[in-house]
């Protein structure tokens, strides 16, 4: 689902891709190192995406930015907590729970909260300029082999 900016859309696609990788690897025995790496990437990539999105919203004077940022901050605190709970002996169960949480939160957030700013950023040249300053979206970066944004 497009929110009106191709870089932000690409970020969302990258985050969903990582969540799917978390699901897939949670089904395989002994994947702690891989799950840990995916969880770390999710933290880094989410932080990067939120920075881009908040700067774009600020650039176009989005009036609900403070509430939107507060939701980002709550989500960031939750995923740090879940990431800290990831241990080798329970990695699959924790990773599955983390993937479920991320999927539910992200799909709700993108479809409701992010969709709400679409009329403000779509076709807004300043929003597009600021978004481009952050470089390629996360899905593009992942497929270019980037370790971190
Ligand atoms: Fe795309 Fe508000 O996160």
PDB file of C-alpha atoms and ligand atoms in Angstrom, residues 3 8 11-12 15 49-50 53 57 68 72 105-106 109-110 113-114 117, ligand 1:
ATOM      1  CA  UNK A   3       1.562   6.246   1.389  1.00  0.00           C
ATOM      2  CA  UNK A   8       8.887   5.491   2.379  1.00  0.00           C
ATOM      3  CA  UNK A  11      11.191   1.329   3.532  1.00  0.00           C
ATOM      4  CA  UNK A  12       7.895  -0.332   4.457  1.00  0.00           C
ATOM      5  CA  UNK A  15      10.587  -3.900   7.001  1.00  0.00           C
ATOM      6  CA  UNK A  49      12.718   4.609   8.633  1.00  0.00           C
ATOM      7  CA  UNK A  50      11.219   6.576  11.516  1.00  0.00           C
ATOM      8  CA  UNK A  53       9.390   9.659   7.926  1.00  0.00           C
ATOM      9  CA  UNK A  57       6.365  15.018   7.959  1.00  0.00           C
ATOM     10  CA  UNK A  68       2.755  10.037  15.158  1.00  0.00           C
ATOM     11  CA  UNK A  72       6.991   5.457  16.796  1.00  0.00           C
ATOM     12  CA  UNK A 105       1.749  -3.336  14.712  1.00  0.00           C
ATOM     13  CA  UNK A 106       3.250  -2.467  11.348  1.00  0.00           C
ATOM     14  CA  UNK A 109       0.352   1.541  11.679  1.00  0.00           C
ATOM     15  CA  UNK A 110       0.986   1.708   7.917  1.00  0.00           C
ATOM     16  CA  UNK A 113      -1.452   6.168  10.831  1.00  0.00           C
ATOM     17  CA  UNK A 114       0.874   6.391   7.825  1.00  0.00           C
ATOM     18  CA  UNK A 117      -0.444  11.653   6.016  1.00  0.00           C
TER      19      UNK A 117
HETATM   20 FE1  LIG B   1       6.080   4.196   8.422  1.00  0.00          FE
HETATM   21 FE2  LIG B   1       4.998   5.847  10.831  1.00  0.00          FE
HETATM   22  O1  LIG B   1       5.990   4.477  10.190  1.00  0.00           O
END
